[in-house]
Amino acid sequence: MAVSDHVNLEQFMAGVEKRNMGQTEFIQAVREVAQDIFDFIADKEEYHEAQILRRIAEPDRVVSFRVCWEDDNHNIRVQRGWRVQNNNAIGPYKGGIRFHPSVNESILKFLAFEQTFKNSLTGLPMGGGKGGSNFNPKGKSDSEVMRFCQSFMTELYRHIGPDTDVPAGDIGVGGREIGYMFGQYKRITNRWEGVLTGKAVEYGGSQMRPEATGYGAVYFLQNMLKHQGQDVEGRTTIISGSGNVATHAAEKIVELGGKVLTLSDSGGFIHDPDGIDQEKINWVKELKTERRGRISEYADHFTNATFHEGARPWRVEAELALPCATQNELNGDEARAMVKNGVIAVSEGANMPTTLEGVDVFHDAHIMYAPGKAANAGGVAVSGLEMSQNSERVSWHTERLGDLLQDIMKDIHEKSAEYGSDEDGGYVNYVKGANIAGFKKVADAMLAFGVV
Ligand code: NDP
Ligand code: 2IT
């Protein structure tokens, strides 16, 4: 086929929209990647001929199932569960499980698609997948969560395996849920194997895994700043979320001498002008993982802090920003407010937290902007190292894992900067860089397999 016969970006996207009717998050994620890949492959006939992008944007399979469980009042409850196996060209499917009432097929397809590029960027042999359920863990007792996790795994186990598909945590799935699911997998199969990551260290988990996503997002930020001769020390920072990623990102910012002003949850955000130091971060971790309370309680406990109900932290003046809650939590207006307030760099701990309009605002203003698929890859990278340790049947020391995490984030920064730099080497478009670097490895593997 001659190059001029190829569909253009808009024709390609029209097809994606038609085939995935109403799946707005998935369509958004594909567009963000496709606009860069179309430029990159314009003169690369082999990728066109093999329809590589079209194939990556069509999950290998989507498994959907019923999850039935009994609540503490003996009511029978029915939830929906999914596993989206997007692409396993470079390794077994790998990606988290999300439990949240908003979970649907579109959200999991977008996450599995993004995961494919992210996992490729880590340099480790992992394909892309994602799963989850519309189960709402909020307000549920430990035994309800256990029964749900067991029921979820009773179906999921047949679709996963240490060389097939290796799930991990995401929103609403942390150490407690991984424990219940791993226990059920082991019970059903009678096999102890590294089928999940994010396990506790007592039963095959890796040191540094809980910290890895948040720390990694700050390492990426540090690398971007360094690229421009700057650093984190002394800089004010706004962070959204108050879960695993947000609290560990805050911890690393504080360790590097930055000042964290905000955290949030779905109820609103807290602003602490005194700075959220390590002691306060420990209090938030305990609030969220033990007492399972709301971030509003922070403002009752720490005197100078204020709680802003139903609001997001993006209008608080700061130099650095780390969105660490969820997708589309930072829109165009908020991005404009941040630019006006003098933000210099944004590093995404969450997956696709900035809308397409918000991303354009950051690019137009030449703000250093790291998309989630590059900035939050530290989590899945240490998951990959957890798989290696499980296969070797050894446990590596914290120091070694910490060094590896830093090296991997530095490498992802370098790759993204290489493919994302403009002609004169000035502004780096990290979205473009991450998309191309992530795509290339997967695409070349797919070419090697022929038409499959
Ligand atoms: P947690 O469940 O630990 O925390 C999620 C946080 O985000 C909570 O503060 C939660 O508030 C908030 N949140 C969730 N949904 C919404 C919403 N719809 N609106 C506003 N706030 C919301 O999850 P993680 O910290 O693990 O995940 C956070 C983000 O990071 C997600 O985008 C996830 O995909 C991404 N990520 C996670 C990785 C990991 O290793 N865990 C790896 C890479 C990316 P509330 O308690 O009120 O729900
Ligand atoms: O979005 C993500 O990268 C994760 N939730 C972590 C995936 C993993 O397999 O560790």
mmCIF file with all atom_site columns, N, CA, C and O in Angstrom, residues 36-54:
data_model
loop_
_atom_site.group_PDB
_atom_site.id
_atom_site.type_symbol
_atom_site.label_atom_id
_atom_site.label_alt_id
_atom_site.label_comp_id
_atom_site.label_asym_id
_atom_site.label_entity_id
_atom_site.label_seq_id
_atom_site.pdbx_PDB_ins_code
_atom_site.Cartn_x
_atom_site.Cartn_y
_atom_site.Cartn_z
_atom_site.occupancy
_atom_site.B_iso_or_equiv
_atom_site.pdbx_formal_charge
_atom_site.auth_seq_id
_atom_site.auth_comp_id
_atom_site.auth_asym_id
_atom_site.auth_atom_id
_atom_site.pdbx_PDB_model_num
ATOM 1  N N  . ASP A 1 36 ? 0.489  10.963 18.514 1.00 0.00 ? 36 ASP A N  1
ATOM 2  C CA . ASP A 1 36 ? 1.963  10.933 18.416 1.00 0.00 ? 36 ASP A CA 1
ATOM 3  C C  . ASP A 1 36 ? 2.440  9.805  17.503 1.00 0.00 ? 36 ASP A C  1
ATOM 4  O O  . ASP A 1 36 ? 3.398  9.964  16.755 1.00 0.00 ? 36 ASP A O  1
ATOM 5  N N  . ILE A 1 37 ? 1.779  8.657  17.592 1.00 0.00 ? 37 ILE A N  1
ATOM 6  C CA . ILE A 1 37 ? 2.245  7.501  16.811 1.00 0.00 ? 37 ILE A CA 1
ATOM 7  C C  . ILE A 1 37 ? 2.042  7.736  15.308 1.00 0.00 ? 37 ILE A C  1
ATOM 8  O O  . ILE A 1 37 ? 2.858  7.326  14.495 1.00 0.00 ? 37 ILE A O  1
ATOM 9  N N  . PHE A 1 38 ? 0.951  8.423  14.956 1.00 0.00 ? 38 PHE A N  1
ATOM 10 C CA . PHE A 1 38 ? 0.739  8.709  13.528 1.00 0.00 ? 38 PHE A CA 1
ATOM 11 C C  . PHE A 1 38 ? 1.914  9.488  12.940 1.00 0.00 ? 38 PHE A C  1
ATOM 12 O O  . PHE A 1 38 ? 2.365  9.204  11.839 1.00 0.00 ? 38 PHE A O  1
ATOM 13 N N  . ASP A 1 39 ? 2.405  10.466 13.674 1.00 0.00 ? 39 ASP A N  1
ATOM 14 C CA . ASP A 1 39 ? 3.576  11.230 13.201 1.00 0.00 ? 39 ASP A CA 1
ATOM 15 C C  . ASP A 1 39 ? 4.784  10.314 13.078 1.00 0.00 ? 39 ASP A C  1
ATOM 16 O O  . ASP A 1 39 ? 5.498  10.323 12.077 1.00 0.00 ? 39 ASP A O  1
ATOM 17 N N  . PHE A 1 40 ? 4.980  9.513  14.117 1.00 0.00 ? 40 PHE A N  1
ATOM 18 C CA . PHE A 1 40 ? 6.179  8.670  14.178 1.00 0.00 ? 40 PHE A CA 1
ATOM 19 C C  . PHE A 1 40 ? 6.218  7.634  13.053 1.00 0.00 ? 40 PHE A C  1
ATOM 20 O O  . PHE A 1 40 ? 7.265  7.370  12.469 1.00 0.00 ? 40 PHE A O  1
ATOM 21 N N  . ILE A 1 41 ? 5.048  7.062  12.726 1.00 0.00 ? 41 ILE A N  1
ATOM 22 C CA . ILE A 1 41 ? 5.059  5.978  11.728 1.00 0.00 ? 41 ILE A CA 1
ATOM 23 C C  . ILE A 1 41 ? 4.779  6.475  10.305 1.00 0.00 ? 41 ILE A C  1
ATOM 24 O O  . ILE A 1 41 ? 4.706  5.676  9.376  1.00 0.00 ? 41 ILE A O  1
ATOM 25 N N  . ALA A 1 42 ? 4.656  7.796  10.160 1.00 0.00 ? 42 ALA A N  1
ATOM 26 C CA . ALA A 1 42 ? 4.306  8.346  8.836  1.00 0.00 ? 42 ALA A CA 1
ATOM 27 C C  . ALA A 1 42 ? 5.189  7.760  7.731  1.00 0.00 ? 42 ALA A C  1
ATOM 28 O O  . ALA A 1 42 ? 4.716  7.454  6.641  1.00 0.00 ? 42 ALA A O  1
ATOM 29 N N  . ASP A 1 43 ? 6.484  7.594  8.020  1.00 0.00 ? 43 ASP A N  1
ATOM 30 C CA . ASP A 1 43 ? 7.397  7.102  6.976  1.00 0.00 ? 43 ASP A CA 1
ATOM 31 C C  . ASP A 1 43 ? 7.864  5.668  7.257  1.00 0.00 ? 43 ASP A C  1
ATOM 32 O O  . ASP A 1 43 ? 8.898  5.237  6.780  1.00 0.00 ? 43 ASP A O  1
ATOM 33 N N  . LYS A 1 44 ? 7.090  4.946  8.099  1.00 0.00 ? 44 LYS A N  1
ATOM 34 C CA . LYS A 1 44 ? 7.512  3.581  8.440  1.00 0.00 ? 44 LYS A CA 1
ATOM 35 C C  . LYS A 1 44 ? 6.457  2.584  7.964  1.00 0.00 ? 44 LYS A C  1
ATOM 36 O O  . LYS A 1 44 ? 5.531  2.213  8.691  1.00 0.00 ? 44 LYS A O  1
ATOM 37 N N  . GLU A 1 45 ? 6.615  2.187  6.715  1.00 0.00 ? 45 GLU A N  1
ATOM 38 C CA . GLU A 1 45 ? 5.614  1.377  6.026  1.00 0.00 ? 45 GLU A CA 1
ATOM 39 C C  . GLU A 1 45 ? 5.286  0.081  6.767  1.00 0.00 ? 45 GLU A C  1
ATOM 40 O O  . GLU A 1 45 ? 4.130  -0.352 6.822  1.00 0.00 ? 45 GLU A O  1
ATOM 41 N N  . GLU A 1 46 ? 6.305  -0.538 7.394  1.00 0.00 ? 46 GLU A N  1
ATOM 42 C CA . GLU A 1 46 ? 6.076  -1.853 8.008  1.00 0.00 ? 46 GLU A CA 1
ATOM 43 C C  . GLU A 1 46 ? 5.026  -1.811 9.128  1.00 0.00 ? 46 GLU A C  1
ATOM 44 O O  . GLU A 1 46 ? 4.211  -2.723 9.266  1.00 0.00 ? 46 GLU A O  1
ATOM 45 N N  . TYR A 1 47 ? 5.020  -0.724 9.899  1.00 0.00 ? 47 TYR A N  1
ATOM 46 C CA . TYR A 1 47 ? 4.028  -0.626 10.972 1.00 0.00 ? 47 TYR A CA 1
ATOM 47 C C  . TYR A 1 47 ? 2.618  -0.459 10.406 1.00 0.00 ? 47 TYR A C  1
ATOM 48 O O  . TYR A 1 47 ? 1.646  -0.967 10.946 1.00 0.00 ? 47 TYR A O  1
ATOM 49 N N  . HIS A 1 48 ? 2.527  0.323  9.315  1.00 0.00 ? 48 HIS A N  1
ATOM 50 C CA . HIS A 1 48 ? 1.218  0.521  8.681  1.00 0.00 ? 48 HIS A CA 1
ATOM 51 C C  . HIS A 1 48 ? 0.688  -0.797 8.132  1.00 0.00 ? 48 HIS A C  1
ATOM 52 O O  . HIS A 1 48 ? -0.447 -1.180 8.388  1.00 0.00 ? 48 HIS A O  1
ATOM 53 N N  . GLU A 1 49 ? 1.549  -1.442 7.372  1.00 0.00 ? 49 GLU A N  1
ATOM 54 C CA . GLU A 1 49 ? 1.144  -2.657 6.681  1.00 0.00 ? 49 GLU A CA 1
ATOM 55 C C  . GLU A 1 49 ? 0.641  -3.708 7.672  1.00 0.00 ? 49 GLU A C  1
ATOM 56 O O  . GLU A 1 49 ? -0.335 -4.401 7.413  1.00 0.00 ? 49 GLU A O  1
ATOM 57 N N  . ALA A 1 50 ? 1.310  -3.793 8.799  1.00 0.00 ? 50 ALA A N  1
ATOM 58 C CA . ALA A 1 50 ? 0.936  -4.808 9.802  1.00 0.00 ? 50 ALA A CA 1
ATOM 59 C C  . ALA A 1 50 ? -0.176 -4.307 10.731 1.00 0.00 ? 50 ALA A C  1
ATOM 60 O O  . ALA A 1 50 ? -0.575 -5.019 11.658 1.00 0.00 ? 50 ALA A O  1
ATOM 61 N N  . GLN A 1 51 ? -0.668 -3.090 10.495 1.00 0.00 ? 51 GLN A N  1
ATOM 62 C CA . GLN A 1 51 ? -1.790 -2.545 11.302 1.00 0.00 ? 51 GLN A CA 1
ATOM 63 C C  . GLN A 1 51 ? -1.475 -2.590 12.803 1.00 0.00 ? 51 GLN A C  1
ATOM 64 O O  . GLN A 1 51 ? -2.343 -2.944 13.623 1.00 0.00 ? 51 GLN A O  1
ATOM 65 N N  . ILE A 1 52 ? -0.242 -2.235 13.156 1.00 0.00 ? 52 ILE A N  1
ATOM 66 C CA . ILE A 1 52 ? 0.195  -2.418 14.539 1.00 0.00 ? 52 ILE A CA 1
ATOM 67 C C  . ILE A 1 52 ? -0.634 -1.603 15.530 1.00 0.00 ? 52 ILE A C  1
ATOM 68 O O  . ILE A 1 52 ? -1.096 -2.117 16.549 1.00 0.00 ? 52 ILE A O  1
ATOM 69 N N  . LEU A 1 53 ? -0.844 -0.315 15.249 1.00 0.00 ? 53 LEU A N  1
ATOM 70 C CA . LEU A 1 53 ? -1.570 0.515  16.221 1.00 0.00 ? 53 LEU A CA 1
ATOM 71 C C  . LEU A 1 53 ? -3.008 0.025  16.381 1.00 0.00 ? 53 LEU A C  1
ATOM 72 O O  . LEU A 1 53 ? -3.534 -0.060 17.489 1.00 0.00 ? 53 LEU A O  1
ATOM 73 N N  . ARG A 1 54 ? -3.624 -0.305 15.260 1.00 0.00 ? 54 ARG A N  1
ATOM 74 C CA . ARG A 1 54 ? -4.993 -0.824 15.279 1.00 0.00 ? 54 ARG A CA 1
ATOM 75 C C  . ARG A 1 54 ? -5.060 -2.080 16.171 1.00 0.00 ? 54 ARG A C  1
ATOM 76 O O  . ARG A 1 54 ? -6.006 -2.292 16.919 1.00 0.00 ? 54 ARG A O  1
#
